[in-house]
């Protein structure tokens, strides 16, 4: 879309919290952060994002007020990114000049939906790659790639696969699994983009797995934020495209008593404002694997603990004051969600103590339960994560 717009002589601005550079596409696209700073500068807004908690309702009744009068809206990403009721109101009031949609909150939109009959809204089916031509092109490309491999011409489309190993011993495989769980556990806490990722692998026997651990961690960090299918083959190229600096440090001294993995994510300086200290833009998680080969998290953002990350999990950061554990327990109990395990830790923040509860649940907590928790006094942040079941440790 950007290439076509540039070819037509348009000036293209873009917002993406996971691109840490000031420009993209060899300087042809200027990056703007945050999203609200983009809206007053553009005549057309086109969305190309997955539907997540961060992107739901990006364009709504409040953000429409920041737009230029007559702005045009294109949503071919996911239904729900644009608030449909707010869109109709913005068009009727003259704030929005019109919209083109091929995704909807309910697909297809109901027969009586105002989207269907509004003279300034163009609605089309969401076909994507389901057309006959697209399916044929994908099949031909896949067959050509297989033939090239069988002729000994290499694997076409495998980007930056160096360093990925599959011949790992049980301890190394356990740390690869730990890397995935740690990254997915901390990913919801990353809401303002990624400038750099530092991975520290401590323990002589882990060095051969460092490359695989790095790529596995990057996939876990980014997959909930991007609509692109990610794997250990393409993740290095995708991170590089988005200006994310990645560094893996191996500590091989024999003095390392217990092998340990640390993932540290640094946000961009402009994520909040230029004066935000680096420490406040950092997310850090530390894990270990003991003789039972089960993954354990021993620290999250300075909160120390010892827990096996598995299954349905809930992270609750709160003010450290009496009654908070009971408050969370009551909300879970009223929702008939059983708490199977809980880890609690606290630390001082700006002179005040805060605590982190990491809950393992027998069933996933609904979004409505999360909203109830967020609305309670003393609750700072709430996030849920679904991880694989606990490994048997064999």
PDB file of N, CA and C in Angstrom, residues 53-54 56 188 314-317 324 327-328 331-332 366-384:
ATOM      1  N   UNK A  53      -5.668  -6.165  22.139  1.00  0.00           N
ATOM      2  CA  UNK A  53      -6.153  -5.197  23.123  1.00  0.00           C
ATOM      3  C   UNK A  53      -5.639  -3.799  22.825  1.00  0.00           C
ATOM      4  N   UNK A  54      -4.440  -3.714  22.201  1.00  0.00           N
ATOM      5  CA  UNK A  54      -3.850  -2.413  21.897  1.00  0.00           C
ATOM      6  C   UNK A  54      -4.471  -1.776  20.646  1.00  0.00           C
ATOM      7  N   UNK A  56      -7.692  -2.595  19.343  1.00  0.00           N
ATOM      8  CA  UNK A  56      -9.162  -2.556  19.328  1.00  0.00           C
ATOM      9  C   UNK A  56      -9.639  -1.111  19.549  1.00  0.00           C
ATOM     10  N   UNK A 188       2.602  -9.243  27.115  1.00  0.00           N
ATOM     11  CA  UNK A 188       1.512  -8.287  27.337  1.00  0.00           C
ATOM     12  C   UNK A 188       1.958  -7.022  28.055  1.00  0.00           C
ATOM     13  N   UNK A 314      -2.634 -15.304  34.882  1.00  0.00           N
ATOM     14  CA  UNK A 314      -3.082 -13.927  35.041  1.00  0.00           C
ATOM     15  C   UNK A 314      -2.023 -13.165  35.820  1.00  0.00           C
ATOM     16  N   UNK A 315      -1.607 -12.013  35.293  1.00  0.00           N
ATOM     17  CA  UNK A 315      -0.637 -11.159  35.976  1.00  0.00           C
ATOM     18  C   UNK A 315      -1.358  -9.915  36.475  1.00  0.00           C
ATOM     19  N   UNK A 316      -1.224  -9.641  37.757  1.00  0.00           N
ATOM     20  CA  UNK A 316      -1.896  -8.493  38.367  1.00  0.00           C
ATOM     21  C   UNK A 316      -0.858  -7.670  39.129  1.00  0.00           C
ATOM     22  N   UNK A 317      -0.623  -6.443  38.680  1.00  0.00           N
ATOM     23  CA  UNK A 317       0.232  -5.521  39.432  1.00  0.00           C
ATOM     24  C   UNK A 317      -0.670  -4.595  40.235  1.00  0.00           C
ATOM     25  N   UNK A 324      -5.579  -6.629  49.097  1.00  0.00           N
ATOM     26  CA  UNK A 324      -5.501  -6.783  47.647  1.00  0.00           C
ATOM     27  C   UNK A 324      -5.612  -8.246  47.217  1.00  0.00           C
ATOM     28  N   UNK A 327      -9.191  -9.129  47.451  1.00  0.00           N
ATOM     29  CA  UNK A 327      -9.950  -8.488  46.372  1.00  0.00           C
ATOM     30  C   UNK A 327      -9.882  -9.315  45.099  1.00  0.00           C
ATOM     31  N   UNK A 328      -8.664  -9.711  44.730  1.00  0.00           N
ATOM     32  CA  UNK A 328      -8.489 -10.508  43.510  1.00  0.00           C
ATOM     33  C   UNK A 328      -9.185 -11.858  43.665  1.00  0.00           C
ATOM     34  N   UNK A 331     -13.007 -11.503  43.197  1.00  0.00           N
ATOM     35  CA  UNK A 331     -13.407 -11.322  41.803  1.00  0.00           C
ATOM     36  C   UNK A 331     -13.340 -12.648  41.056  1.00  0.00           C
ATOM     37  N   UNK A 332     -12.272 -13.412  41.305  1.00  0.00           N
ATOM     38  CA  UNK A 332     -12.151 -14.720  40.647  1.00  0.00           C
ATOM     39  C   UNK A 332     -13.252 -15.667  41.118  1.00  0.00           C
ATOM     40  N   UNK A 366     -12.259 -14.445  31.614  1.00  0.00           N
ATOM     41  CA  UNK A 366     -12.859 -13.717  30.495  1.00  0.00           C
ATOM     42  C   UNK A 366     -12.393 -12.264  30.496  1.00  0.00           C
ATOM     43  N   UNK A 367     -12.597 -11.604  29.362  1.00  0.00           N
ATOM     44  CA  UNK A 367     -12.262 -10.183  29.272  1.00  0.00           C
ATOM     45  C   UNK A 367     -13.083  -9.366  30.269  1.00  0.00           C
ATOM     46  N   UNK A 368     -14.308  -9.804  30.525  1.00  0.00           N
ATOM     47  CA  UNK A 368     -15.158  -9.087  31.471  1.00  0.00           C
ATOM     48  C   UNK A 368     -14.569  -9.147  32.881  1.00  0.00           C
ATOM     49  N   UNK A 369     -13.999 -10.293  33.242  1.00  0.00           N
ATOM     50  CA  UNK A 369     -13.363 -10.423  34.559  1.00  0.00           C
ATOM     51  C   UNK A 369     -12.154  -9.498  34.647  1.00  0.00           C
ATOM     52  N   UNK A 370     -11.369  -9.439  33.567  1.00  0.00           N
ATOM     53  CA  UNK A 370     -10.213  -8.542  33.553  1.00  0.00           C
ATOM     54  C   UNK A 370     -10.643  -7.098  33.736  1.00  0.00           C
ATOM     55  N   UNK A 371     -11.732  -6.707  33.082  1.00  0.00           N
ATOM     56  CA  UNK A 371     -12.213  -5.335  33.209  1.00  0.00           C
ATOM     57  C   UNK A 371     -12.680  -5.049  34.639  1.00  0.00           C
ATOM     58  N   UNK A 372     -13.288  -6.043  35.277  1.00  0.00           N
ATOM     59  CA  UNK A 372     -13.695  -5.857  36.676  1.00  0.00           C
ATOM     60  C   UNK A 372     -12.483  -5.607  37.562  1.00  0.00           C
ATOM     61  N   UNK A 373     -11.427  -6.387  37.339  1.00  0.00           N
ATOM     62  CA  UNK A 373     -10.217  -6.211  38.134  1.00  0.00           C
ATOM     63  C   UNK A 373      -9.596  -4.839  37.900  1.00  0.00           C
ATOM     64  N   UNK A 374      -9.498  -4.444  36.633  1.00  0.00           N
ATOM     65  CA  UNK A 374      -8.879  -3.165  36.303  1.00  0.00           C
ATOM     66  C   UNK A 374      -9.615  -1.992  36.939  1.00  0.00           C
ATOM     67  N   UNK A 375     -10.904  -2.162  37.147  1.00  0.00           N
ATOM     68  CA  UNK A 375     -11.712  -1.063  37.686  1.00  0.00           C
ATOM     69  C   UNK A 375     -11.604  -0.939  39.204  1.00  0.00           C
ATOM     70  N   UNK A 376     -11.023  -1.936  39.871  1.00  0.00           N
ATOM     71  CA  UNK A 376     -10.950  -1.908  41.334  1.00  0.00           C
ATOM     72  C   UNK A 376      -9.819  -0.992  41.799  1.00  0.00           C
ATOM     73  N   UNK A 377     -10.047  -0.226  42.862  1.00  0.00           N
ATOM     74  CA  UNK A 377      -9.003   0.659  43.409  1.00  0.00           C
ATOM     75  C   UNK A 377      -7.780  -0.147  43.825  1.00  0.00           C
ATOM     76  N   UNK A 378      -6.624   0.367  43.513  1.00  0.00           N
ATOM     77  CA  UNK A 378      -5.384  -0.287  43.896  1.00  0.00           C
ATOM     78  C   UNK A 378      -4.811  -1.205  42.840  1.00  0.00           C
ATOM     79  N   UNK A 379      -5.598  -1.555  41.827  1.00  0.00           N
ATOM     80  CA  UNK A 379      -5.108  -2.403  40.732  1.00  0.00           C
ATOM     81  C   UNK A 379      -4.451  -1.504  39.692  1.00  0.00           C
ATOM     82  N   UNK A 380      -3.208  -1.798  39.352  1.00  0.00           N
ATOM     83  CA  UNK A 380      -2.455  -0.963  38.410  1.00  0.00           C
ATOM     84  C   UNK A 380      -2.523  -1.524  36.992  1.00  0.00           C
ATOM     85  N   UNK A 381      -2.214  -2.804  36.846  1.00  0.00           N
ATOM     86  CA  UNK A 381      -2.235  -3.436  35.524  1.00  0.00           C
ATOM     87  C   UNK A 381      -2.733  -4.868  35.655  1.00  0.00           C
ATOM     88  N   UNK A 382      -3.408  -5.345  34.596  1.00  0.00           N
ATOM     89  CA  UNK A 382      -3.875  -6.727  34.546  1.00  0.00           C
ATOM     90  C   UNK A 382      -3.624  -7.258  33.141  1.00  0.00           C
ATOM     91  N   UNK A 383      -3.099  -8.473  33.045  1.00  0.00           N
ATOM     92  CA  UNK A 383      -2.877  -9.091  31.736  1.00  0.00           C
ATOM     93  C   UNK A 383      -3.036 -10.599  31.868  1.00  0.00           C
ATOM     94  N   UNK A 384      -3.568 -11.225  30.833  1.00  0.00           N
ATOM     95  CA  UNK A 384      -3.696 -12.683  30.859  1.00  0.00           C
ATOM     96  C   UNK A 384      -2.869 -13.288  29.726  1.00  0.00           C
TER      97      UNK A 384
END
